[in-house]
Short mmCIF file of C-alpha atoms in Angstrom, two decimals:
data_model
loop_
_atom_site.label_atom_id
_atom_site.label_comp_id
_atom_site.label_asym_id
_atom_site.label_seq_id
_atom_site.Cartn_x
_atom_site.Cartn_y
_atom_site.Cartn_z
CA MET A 282 0.01 -0.05 -0.03
CA THR A 283 1.39 3.40 -0.77
CA ASP A 284 1.45 6.48 1.62
CA ILE A 285 -2.11 7.68 2.54
CA GLU A 286 -2.88 11.12 0.88
CA VAL A 287 -5.58 13.44 1.95
CA ASP A 288 -7.70 14.86 -0.87
CA ALA A 289 -6.66 18.52 -1.23
CA ASP A 290 -10.22 19.50 -1.70
CA SER A 291 -11.41 17.66 1.31
CA GLU A 292 -13.05 19.68 4.21
CA VAL A 293 -11.68 17.36 6.72
CA ASP A 294 -8.95 18.96 8.72
CA VAL A 295 -6.79 16.35 10.60
CA ASP A 296 -3.91 16.50 12.84
CA VAL A 297 -3.06 12.81 12.19
CA ASP A 298 -4.21 9.89 10.27
CA VAL A 299 -4.61 7.43 13.23
CA VAL A 300 -4.77 7.92 16.97
CA VAL A 301 -3.89 4.71 19.00
CA ILE A 302 -5.19 5.05 22.68
CA GLY A 303 -2.96 2.98 24.73
CA SER A 304 0.57 1.66 24.44
CA GLY A 305 0.34 -2.04 25.45
CA PHE A 306 0.81 -4.87 23.01
CA ALA A 307 -2.23 -4.09 21.18
CA GLY A 308 -1.55 -0.33 20.63
CA LEU A 309 2.07 -0.78 19.66
CA CYS A 310 1.28 -3.38 17.18
CA ALA A 311 -1.60 -1.21 15.75
CA ALA A 312 0.63 1.67 15.39
CA LEU A 313 3.47 -0.15 13.68
CA GLU A 314 1.00 -1.74 11.04
CA ALA A 315 -0.79 1.53 10.52
CA GLU A 316 2.46 3.35 9.90
CA ALA A 317 3.88 0.53 7.62
CA ALA A 318 0.65 1.09 5.43
CA GLY A 319 1.47 4.82 5.08
CA ALA A 320 -0.41 6.35 7.92
CA THR A 321 0.85 9.06 10.33
CA VAL A 322 0.04 7.90 13.91
CA LEU A 323 -0.22 9.31 17.39
CA ILE A 324 -0.07 6.95 20.45
CA ALA A 325 -1.87 8.55 23.47
CA GLU A 326 -0.83 6.79 26.67
CA SER A 327 -2.52 7.66 30.03
CA GLN A 328 0.38 6.65 32.24
CA ASP A 329 4.01 8.13 32.45
CA VAL A 330 5.55 4.89 30.97
CA LEU A 331 4.87 2.94 27.70
CA GLY A 332 3.63 -0.65 27.89
CA GLY A 333 0.50 -0.66 29.99
CA SER A 334 -0.26 -4.07 31.59
CA SER A 335 1.54 -5.70 28.76
CA ARG A 336 4.88 -4.76 30.36
CA LEU A 337 4.13 -6.91 33.46
CA ALA A 338 3.15 -10.08 31.54
CA HIS A 339 4.89 -13.39 31.55
CA GLY A 340 5.29 -12.94 27.84
CA LEU A 341 3.94 -16.31 26.55
CA ILE A 342 2.05 -15.98 23.28
CA MET A 343 -0.33 -18.67 22.07
CA GLY A 344 0.02 -19.60 18.44
CA ALA A 345 -0.08 -22.37 15.96
CA GLY A 346 1.89 -23.36 12.93
CA THR A 347 5.00 -21.20 13.44
CA ARG A 348 8.58 -21.82 12.39
CA PHE A 349 9.46 -22.21 15.97
CA GLN A 350 7.20 -25.21 16.27
CA ALA A 351 8.51 -26.67 12.90
CA ALA A 352 12.23 -26.38 14.20
CA GLN A 353 11.13 -28.75 17.02
CA GLY A 354 9.32 -31.24 14.58
CA ILE A 355 5.91 -30.04 15.81
CA THR A 356 3.02 -30.23 13.15
CA ASP A 357 0.25 -27.65 13.97
CA SER A 358 -1.94 -25.31 12.21
CA GLY A 359 -4.23 -22.40 12.62
CA ASP A 360 -7.20 -24.87 11.74
CA ASP A 361 -6.33 -27.01 14.50
CA LEU A 362 -6.19 -24.24 16.88
CA PHE A 363 -9.35 -22.88 15.76
CA ARG A 364 -11.02 -26.27 16.43
CA HIS A 365 -9.64 -26.31 19.80
CA TYR A 366 -10.42 -22.92 20.72
CA MET A 367 -13.97 -22.79 19.55
CA THR A 368 -14.74 -26.23 21.11
CA LEU A 369 -13.15 -25.39 24.44
CA ASN A 370 -15.41 -22.29 24.45
CA GLN A 371 -18.47 -24.10 23.33
CA TRP A 372 -18.63 -21.78 20.24
CA GLN A 373 -19.38 -18.77 22.45
CA VAL A 374 -16.85 -16.60 20.48
CA ASP A 375 -17.94 -15.25 17.06
CA PRO A 376 -16.61 -17.74 14.66
CA ALA A 377 -15.21 -15.16 12.28
CA VAL A 378 -13.43 -13.41 15.07
CA GLY A 379 -12.22 -16.65 16.63
CA TRP A 380 -11.01 -17.66 13.15
CA ARG A 381 -9.07 -14.48 12.64
CA LEU A 382 -7.30 -15.01 16.00
CA CYS A 383 -6.32 -18.65 15.33
CA GLN A 384 -5.12 -18.13 11.78
CA GLU A 385 -3.12 -14.97 12.46
CA THR A 386 -1.57 -15.45 15.70
CA GLY A 387 1.10 -17.71 14.31
CA PRO A 388 2.15 -15.28 11.78
CA THR A 389 2.00 -12.57 14.37
CA ILE A 390 4.61 -14.39 16.49
CA GLU A 391 6.90 -14.62 13.54
CA TRP A 392 6.35 -10.87 12.86
CA LEU A 393 7.14 -10.01 16.35
CA ASN A 394 10.30 -11.87 16.04
CA ASP A 395 11.06 -10.16 12.87
CA HIS A 396 10.74 -6.91 14.91
CA GLY A 397 13.22 -8.05 17.57
CA VAL A 398 11.25 -10.06 19.93
CA GLU A 399 13.24 -13.12 21.00
CA ILE A 400 11.27 -16.55 21.22
CA VAL A 401 13.14 -18.57 23.85
CA GLY A 402 11.19 -21.71 23.97
CA LEU A 403 7.92 -23.54 23.72
CA TYR A 404 5.50 -24.54 26.51
CA PRO A 405 2.06 -25.92 26.70
CA SER A 406 -0.42 -23.13 26.87
CA GLY A 407 -3.04 -25.12 28.28
CA ASP A 408 -4.71 -28.63 27.77
CA GLU A 409 -3.68 -28.82 23.99
CA ALA A 410 -2.41 -31.65 21.83
CA VAL A 411 1.10 -29.85 21.06
CA PRO A 412 2.97 -27.04 22.82
CA ARG A 413 1.63 -23.67 21.60
CA GLY A 414 3.11 -21.30 24.19
CA HIS A 415 5.88 -19.30 22.67
CA ALA A 416 8.04 -17.89 25.46
CA THR A 417 9.57 -14.63 25.13
CA LEU A 418 11.92 -12.91 27.60
CA GLY A 419 8.84 -11.36 29.30
CA GLY A 420 6.47 -8.58 28.72
CA GLN A 421 8.81 -5.79 29.29
CA ALA A 422 11.25 -7.31 26.69
CA VAL A 423 8.42 -7.46 24.07
CA VAL A 424 7.53 -3.92 24.80
CA ASP A 425 11.08 -2.73 24.54
CA ALA A 426 11.54 -4.50 21.10
CA LEU A 427 8.21 -2.97 19.81
CA VAL A 428 9.10 0.62 21.13
CA SER A 429 12.57 0.35 19.71
CA ALA A 430 10.83 -0.45 16.26
CA ILE A 431 8.47 2.50 16.80
CA ARG A 432 11.40 4.86 17.57
CA ARG A 433 12.72 4.15 14.09
CA ARG A 434 9.46 5.29 12.52
CA PRO A 435 9.42 9.14 12.23
CA ARG A 436 5.56 9.05 11.28
CA ILE A 437 4.73 7.70 14.78
CA ASP A 438 4.53 10.14 17.64
CA ILE A 439 4.02 9.41 21.34
CA ALA A 440 2.20 11.29 24.12
CA LEU A 441 2.47 10.19 27.65
CA ARG A 442 0.32 11.20 30.63
CA ARG A 443 -2.64 11.94 28.32
CA ARG A 444 -5.81 10.04 29.46
CA VAL A 445 -8.49 10.62 26.80
CA ASP A 446 -11.55 12.19 28.12
CA ARG A 447 -13.86 11.69 25.20
CA LEU A 448 -14.01 10.80 21.58
CA LEU A 449 -14.80 13.44 18.92
CA VAL A 450 -17.85 12.64 16.81
CA GLU A 451 -19.33 14.16 13.89
CA ASP A 452 -22.26 12.81 11.91
CA GLY A 453 -21.89 9.52 13.53
CA GLN A 454 -18.07 9.19 12.60
CA VAL A 455 -15.41 9.13 15.26
CA CYS A 456 -12.92 11.85 14.04
CA GLY A 457 -10.47 12.28 17.12
CA ILE A 458 -9.91 12.50 20.77
CA ALA A 459 -10.00 15.12 23.51
CA VAL A 460 -7.79 15.42 26.45
CA GLY A 461 -9.08 18.34 28.63
CA GLU A 462 -9.36 21.19 26.40
CA ASP A 463 -7.05 19.80 23.88
CA GLU A 464 -8.51 18.03 20.66
CA ILE A 465 -6.58 15.83 18.39
CA ARG A 466 -8.53 15.34 15.01
CA SER A 467 -7.82 12.00 13.22
CA ARG A 468 -9.38 9.98 10.36
CA ALA A 469 -9.24 6.84 12.44
CA THR A 470 -9.08 5.97 16.19
CA ILE A 471 -7.98 2.61 17.70
CA LEU A 472 -9.08 1.63 21.09
CA ALA A 473 -6.17 -0.22 22.69
CA CYS A 474 -6.44 1.11 26.37
CA GLY A 475 -6.69 -2.21 28.16
CA GLY A 476 -9.20 -3.64 30.52
CA LEU A 477 -10.97 -2.67 33.63
CA GLY A 478 -9.11 -4.68 36.23
CA ALA A 479 -7.79 -1.68 38.09
CA ASN A 480 -11.25 -0.07 38.66
CA THR A 481 -13.54 -1.60 41.31
CA GLU A 482 -16.63 0.17 40.23
CA MET A 483 -16.31 -0.92 36.69
CA LEU A 484 -15.58 -4.50 37.86
CA LYS A 485 -18.94 -4.26 39.79
CA LEU A 486 -20.74 -3.27 36.80
CA PHE A 487 -19.44 -5.36 33.95
CA CYS A 488 -17.17 -8.17 35.37
CA PRO A 489 -18.04 -8.90 39.06
CA THR A 490 -16.81 -12.42 39.54
CA PRO A 491 -13.18 -11.34 40.73
CA LEU A 492 -14.66 -9.26 43.51
CA THR A 493 -16.03 -12.57 45.15
CA ALA A 494 -12.44 -13.35 46.18
CA GLY A 495 -12.68 -10.52 48.78
CA ARG A 496 -10.91 -7.21 49.03
CA ASP A 497 -8.20 -8.54 51.35
CA TRP A 498 -7.47 -11.30 48.73
CA LEU A 499 -7.96 -9.82 45.30
CA TRP A 500 -4.87 -8.99 43.41
CA TYR A 501 -4.75 -7.41 39.99
CA LEU A 502 -1.68 -8.15 38.00
CA GLY A 503 -2.22 -5.32 35.59
CA ALA A 504 -1.32 -1.55 35.54
CA PRO A 505 -3.10 1.12 37.12
CA GLY A 506 -4.11 2.46 33.82
CA SER A 507 -6.62 -0.39 33.30
CA GLN A 508 -9.75 1.55 34.15
CA GLY A 509 -12.11 0.53 31.68
CA ASP A 510 -11.69 3.51 29.31
CA GLY A 511 -12.72 1.50 26.34
CA ILE A 512 -16.17 0.93 27.64
CA ARG A 513 -16.37 4.66 29.17
CA LEU A 514 -15.36 6.44 25.92
CA THR A 515 -17.74 4.33 23.68
CA MET A 516 -20.81 4.48 25.99
CA PRO A 517 -22.30 7.45 24.26
CA LEU A 518 -21.93 5.80 20.85
CA ASP A 519 -24.45 3.07 21.79
CA VAL A 520 -22.01 0.29 21.16
CA GLN A 521 -22.53 -3.50 21.56
CA LEU A 522 -20.64 -4.78 24.67
CA ALA A 523 -19.40 -8.45 24.43
CA GLY A 524 -17.65 -10.59 27.03
CA ARG A 525 -19.61 -9.29 29.97
CA GLY A 526 -18.47 -11.04 33.07
CA ARG A 527 -15.38 -12.70 31.49
CA SER A 528 -12.05 -12.49 33.15
CA GLN A 529 -9.05 -14.73 33.78
CA LEU A 530 -8.45 -15.85 37.32
CA THR A 531 -5.75 -18.00 38.93
CA MET A 532 -6.49 -19.79 42.18
CA ARG A 533 -3.81 -19.72 44.78
CA PRO A 534 -3.39 -19.59 48.57
CA ASN A 535 -3.14 -16.36 50.28
CA PHE A 536 0.63 -16.60 50.76
CA GLY A 537 1.80 -13.44 49.02
CA ARG A 538 1.49 -11.27 46.07
CA TYR A 539 3.67 -13.08 43.48
CA PRO A 540 2.72 -15.58 40.62
CA ASP A 541 3.08 -19.21 41.32
CA THR A 542 0.54 -20.43 38.83
CA TYR A 543 0.52 -24.15 38.66
CA PHE A 544 0.01 -26.52 41.76
CA PRO A 545 2.56 -29.26 42.65
CA GLY A 546 1.23 -32.74 41.62
CA TRP A 547 1.27 -33.84 45.44
CA LEU A 548 -1.21 -31.31 46.54
CA VAL A 549 -4.82 -32.50 47.12
CA ILE A 550 -7.69 -30.11 46.59
CA VAL A 551 -11.15 -30.66 48.05
CA ASN A 552 -14.32 -28.64 48.04
CA ASP A 553 -16.64 -27.70 50.88
CA GLN A 554 -17.99 -31.18 51.01
CA GLY A 555 -14.46 -32.55 51.60
CA ARG A 556 -14.29 -34.18 48.14
CA ARG A 557 -11.76 -34.06 45.20
CA PHE A 558 -13.33 -32.62 42.14
CA TYR A 559 -10.70 -32.40 39.59
CA ASN A 560 -7.13 -33.28 38.45
CA GLU A 561 -4.98 -30.76 40.72
CA MET A 562 -2.41 -30.63 37.93
CA SER A 563 -4.73 -29.27 35.49
CA PRO A 564 -3.94 -25.90 33.54
CA TYR A 565 -5.26 -22.84 35.28
CA SER A 566 -7.47 -22.08 32.42
CA ILE A 567 -9.56 -25.35 32.94
CA THR A 568 -9.29 -24.84 36.88
CA GLN A 569 -11.29 -21.61 36.75
CA PRO A 570 -14.72 -22.87 35.66
CA ILE A 571 -14.56 -25.98 37.51
CA VAL A 572 -13.78 -24.19 40.67
CA LEU A 573 -16.57 -21.65 40.02
CA ALA A 574 -18.90 -24.54 39.55
CA GLN A 575 -18.27 -25.84 43.23
CA GLY A 576 -20.11 -22.92 44.48
CA GLY A 577 -18.18 -22.64 47.70
CA PRO A 578 -14.75 -22.64 49.35
CA VAL A 579 -11.93 -25.04 48.35
CA PHE A 580 -8.86 -26.13 50.13
CA GLY A 581 -5.39 -27.57 49.43
CA VAL A 582 -4.47 -30.39 51.80
CA PHE A 583 -1.23 -32.33 52.51
CA ASP A 584 0.46 -34.25 55.35
CA ASN A 585 3.74 -33.85 57.40
CA ALA A 586 5.74 -36.18 55.11
CA THR A 587 4.93 -34.18 52.18
CA ARG A 588 5.64 -30.88 54.13
CA LEU A 589 9.18 -32.09 55.04
CA ALA A 590 9.95 -33.10 51.50
CA ALA A 591 8.95 -29.79 50.16
CA SER A 592 12.23 -28.18 50.23
CA PRO A 593 12.95 -24.87 48.30
CA HIS A 594 13.20 -25.35 44.47
CA SER A 595 11.45 -28.69 44.61
CA THR A 596 8.00 -27.97 43.28
CA LYS A 597 9.16 -27.17 39.70
CA ALA A 598 9.58 -30.88 38.79
CA THR A 599 6.06 -31.86 40.23
CA LYS A 600 4.18 -29.25 37.99
CA LYS A 601 2.39 -29.66 34.68
CA VAL A 602 4.15 -26.44 33.54
CA ALA A 603 6.78 -24.27 35.16
CA LEU A 604 6.14 -21.06 33.61
CA PRO A 605 9.33 -18.94 32.90
CA GLY A 606 9.89 -15.90 34.89
CA GLU A 607 8.17 -17.48 38.06
CA THR A 608 10.88 -17.48 40.84
CA GLU A 609 8.90 -17.61 44.01
CA GLU A 610 7.20 -20.73 45.25
CA ASP A 611 4.09 -21.25 47.50
CA TRP A 612 4.52 -24.82 48.56
CA ILE A 613 7.79 -25.13 50.28
CA ILE A 614 8.60 -25.78 53.89
CA PRO A 615 9.71 -22.14 54.76
CA LYS A 616 6.63 -20.55 53.42
CA ILE A 617 4.31 -23.33 54.74
CA ASP A 618 5.61 -22.85 58.30
CA ALA A 619 5.34 -19.13 58.18
CA MET A 620 1.75 -19.44 57.02
CA VAL A 621 1.15 -21.85 59.85
CA ASP A 622 2.37 -19.26 62.29
CA ALA A 623 0.28 -16.57 60.58
CA GLY A 624 -2.92 -18.61 60.81
CA VAL A 625 -3.20 -19.09 57.01
CA VAL A 626 -2.45 -22.71 57.00
CA HIS A 627 -4.41 -24.91 59.41
CA ARG A 628 -2.84 -27.86 61.07
CA SER A 629 -4.18 -30.82 63.09
CA ASP A 630 -3.03 -34.16 64.38
CA THR A 631 -6.05 -35.99 62.86
CA ILE A 632 -8.08 -35.63 59.59
CA GLU A 633 -11.32 -35.24 61.67
CA GLY A 634 -9.73 -32.38 63.52
CA LEU A 635 -8.54 -30.64 60.31
CA ALA A 636 -12.09 -31.11 58.83
CA ARG A 637 -13.42 -29.14 61.84
CA LYS A 638 -11.02 -26.52 61.33
CA ILE A 639 -11.73 -25.92 57.67
CA GLY A 640 -15.54 -26.55 58.08
CA VAL A 641 -16.07 -29.68 55.92
CA PRO A 642 -17.67 -32.88 56.80
CA ALA A 643 -15.12 -35.12 58.69
CA ALA A 644 -16.46 -38.36 57.40
CA ASN A 645 -16.23 -37.17 53.78
CA LEU A 646 -12.72 -35.86 54.20
CA GLU A 647 -11.65 -39.04 55.84
CA GLY A 648 -13.25 -41.23 52.97
CA THR A 649 -11.62 -38.91 50.45
CA PHE A 650 -8.20 -39.80 51.82
CA GLU A 651 -8.89 -43.44 52.20
CA ARG A 652 -9.71 -43.61 48.42
CA TYR A 653 -6.84 -41.28 47.50
CA ASN A 654 -4.27 -43.16 49.36
CA GLY A 655 -5.38 -46.38 47.73
CA HIS A 656 -4.75 -44.54 44.44
CA VAL A 657 -1.29 -43.80 45.38
CA ALA A 658 -0.56 -47.31 46.57
CA ARG A 659 -1.73 -48.71 43.36
CA GLY A 660 0.08 -46.17 41.32
CA GLU A 661 -3.05 -44.86 39.46
CA ASP A 662 -5.53 -42.17 40.06
CA THR A 663 -8.55 -43.88 38.82
CA ASP A 664 -10.90 -40.85 39.51
CA PHE A 665 -9.17 -37.85 37.83
CA GLN A 666 -6.05 -39.42 36.20
CA LYS A 667 -3.40 -37.34 37.86
CA VAL A 668 0.09 -38.25 36.93
CA ALA A 669 0.83 -40.97 39.41
CA GLN A 670 4.50 -40.23 39.76
CA HIS A 671 3.70 -36.98 41.60
CA MET A 672 1.06 -38.32 44.01
CA ARG A 673 1.90 -38.76 47.64
CA PRO A 674 -0.23 -40.29 50.44
CA VAL A 675 -2.07 -38.11 52.97
CA ALA A 676 -1.24 -40.43 56.02
CA THR A 677 1.55 -38.81 58.24
CA PRO A 678 0.16 -36.37 60.95
CA PRO A 679 0.08 -33.59 61.53
CA PHE A 680 -2.14 -32.75 58.53
CA TYR A 681 -2.33 -29.22 56.87
CA ALA A 682 -4.95 -27.39 54.98
CA THR A 683 -5.21 -23.92 53.59
CA GLU A 684 -8.08 -22.17 51.64
CA LEU A 685 -7.53 -21.49 47.96
CA ARG A 686 -9.37 -18.73 46.01
CA LEU A 687 -9.56 -17.52 42.49
CA TYR A 688 -8.03 -14.19 43.46
CA MET A 689 -5.08 -13.42 41.02
CA LEU A 690 -6.84 -11.39 38.32
CA GLY A 691 -4.85 -11.50 35.11
CA LEU A 692 -7.22 -9.76 32.81
CA THR A 693 -10.68 -8.85 31.85
CA SER A 694 -12.19 -9.41 28.49
CA VAL A 695 -15.34 -7.35 28.41
CA GLY A 696 -15.57 -4.42 26.04
CA PRO A 697 -16.96 -3.01 22.66
CA ARG A 698 -17.74 -5.80 20.37
CA ILE A 699 -15.62 -6.02 17.23
CA ASP A 700 -15.82 -7.85 13.84
CA ALA A 701 -13.18 -9.84 12.49
CA HIS A 702 -11.49 -6.72 11.03
CA ALA A 703 -11.32 -4.98 14.48
CA ARG A 704 -14.04 -2.58 13.66
CA VAL A 705 -16.34 -1.54 16.63
CA LEU A 706 -19.96 -2.42 16.21
CA ASP A 707 -22.97 -0.60 17.39
CA GLN A 708 -26.37 -1.92 18.65
CA ARG A 709 -27.75 -2.27 15.09
CA SER A 710 -24.48 -4.40 14.30
CA ARG A 711 -23.09 -1.63 12.02
CA ALA A 712 -19.40 -0.71 12.11
CA ILE A 713 -19.03 2.73 13.63
CA PRO A 714 -16.98 4.69 10.96
CA GLY A 715 -13.34 5.49 12.21
CA LEU A 716 -13.42 3.32 15.35
CA TYR A 717 -11.51 0.12 15.97
CA ALA A 718 -10.68 -1.75 19.05
CA ALA A 719 -8.06 -4.44 20.10
CA GLY A 720 -6.62 -6.28 23.08
CA GLU A 721 -8.50 -5.98 26.47
CA ALA A 722 -10.22 -2.90 25.23
CA SER A 723 -12.33 -4.99 22.92
CA GLY A 724 -14.89 -7.73 23.78
CA GLY A 725 -15.82 -11.09 22.44
CA VAL A 726 -12.41 -12.42 21.26
CA LEU A 727 -11.69 -14.22 24.59
CA GLY A 728 -14.32 -16.80 25.32
CA PRO A 729 -15.86 -17.97 28.71
CA VAL A 730 -12.85 -20.36 29.06
CA TYR A 731 -9.39 -18.95 28.84
CA ALA A 732 -7.63 -21.15 26.48
CA GLY A 733 -4.26 -21.07 28.11
CA SER A 734 -1.14 -19.06 28.82
CA GLY A 735 -0.70 -16.54 26.04
CA ASN A 736 -4.30 -16.44 24.93
CA SER A 737 -4.48 -12.71 25.90
CA ILE A 738 -1.20 -11.72 24.31
CA ALA A 739 -2.33 -13.59 21.31
CA ASN A 740 -5.38 -11.44 21.08
CA ALA A 741 -3.60 -8.15 21.79
CA THR A 742 -0.70 -8.53 19.29
CA THR A 743 -3.04 -10.20 16.54
CA PHE A 744 -5.88 -7.92 16.78
CA GLY A 745 -3.60 -4.82 17.36
CA ARG A 746 -2.03 -5.61 13.95
CA VAL A 747 -5.60 -6.32 12.47
CA ALA A 748 -6.74 -2.88 13.72
CA GLY A 749 -3.82 -1.00 12.28
CA ARG A 750 -4.14 -2.58 8.93
CA THR A 751 -7.86 -2.07 8.68
CA ALA A 752 -7.74 1.43 9.79
CA ALA A 753 -5.10 2.34 7.15
CA ALA A 754 -7.18 0.35 4.58
CA ASP A 755 -10.39 2.19 5.54
CA LEU A 756 -8.50 5.48 5.08
CA CYS A 757 -7.88 4.39 1.43
CA ALA A 758 -11.62 3.72 1.06
CA GLU A 759 -10.77 -0.04 0.72
CA ALA A 760 -14.05 -1.96 1.61
CA GLU A 761 -12.29 -4.87 3.35
CA VAL A 762 -8.87 -5.86 4.55
CA ALA A 763 -6.79 -7.51 1.70
CA GLU A 764 -6.72 -10.84 3.48
CA PRO A 765 -10.15 -12.56 3.58
CA VAL A 766 -11.45 -14.11 6.56
CA GLY A 767 -11.74 -17.89 6.22
CA ALA A 768 -14.70 -18.80 3.88
CA ALA A 769 -15.35 -22.02 5.31
CA LEU A 770 -15.98 -22.17 9.00
#
């Protein structure tokens, strides 16, 4: 595509072709793609640093059919990812949007690598047939690489500490932004301003489940700029909202504010009836809906023999996945003992006494461990098929238990509904001229089940690129993006 030119006879007076609101993965990718198509771009960031919540991420990116998979002899494709993604979410994602994500996230990972993002390994993203989690050096490293690329593009400008107050709209078309008394007129505006995890009032209105963890537990991993601006700015435009109530929550004990995402295979988790209800080594993406379905508190339980064996740096080998960048451990003897002293971990000489302390039926809890210990002795978990080599009996007193909650909030995924080209849709399902959205600022791309590590970054980077390309293409009066969405879904 050639450089975008404004008709000399046009009455439209603009300061910049494309305004991008937000500088996380979605915003940075959108800016680079719009500029590559010939547009001038302004990135408006509300905080005093670039990167938003993206800079705090682990940096895994879910993708299929990449050269990095091929180098390890892994055969995969966007079609396979699409079938997995849609089935996992019971087709509660618009198929065209899901198709776009699954087909383009692989090429996007390669595009990121071409822009200086190092891919340092492959990990399982979730419960998938082949590893799809592409590890980087972390969110900040990805941001740094993209910002470095942007610094080499003179047609991209950046404005920090500029939280957008409102969108400028004329005759139904978004034509810029306002920050206080200052107005910037543009021909296209891309919402890439993150989710609403840092705004309790917005959570109450649009995504209340995280608040059930309790104020003294809930921990949002993102940046303070995640205030729900994508919703706030578009409410006057009568947009459709998609993904209401959707978020990604990780279950942990209340041991500290650091990520330790997966449980060691020896931990036994029971519900408020004192019964196991799933494979404790399951990916956190699967854990969330299963735990919510219990409808009550859940607890992690183990015995003294397991405690004594839980030396520092011992848990990594007993997890389904040890995510890169996680350096602190919950389930080690120094931390366990400290939490016993703090009253966070309960201890009793008998299973019956432990049951009383955590408020579950004693007979049920005793029965659970009679059955579980039998599984350990036989070397097979005939109930939930947990890997037997990591199972340990719960038989040596004293016994320990601590409550677990879904309190580590990774992201929210409610926002203006977009089509497969990242155009924002109004209540009549019409694309709002001049308005696009990507990443957490959009809704409907992530389904009710988080597909696994890297699902959010795949969304942000892929649809950031799509939004940038579409905005530039629409400025040239192209009816559609050059690449068609898959015709056969």
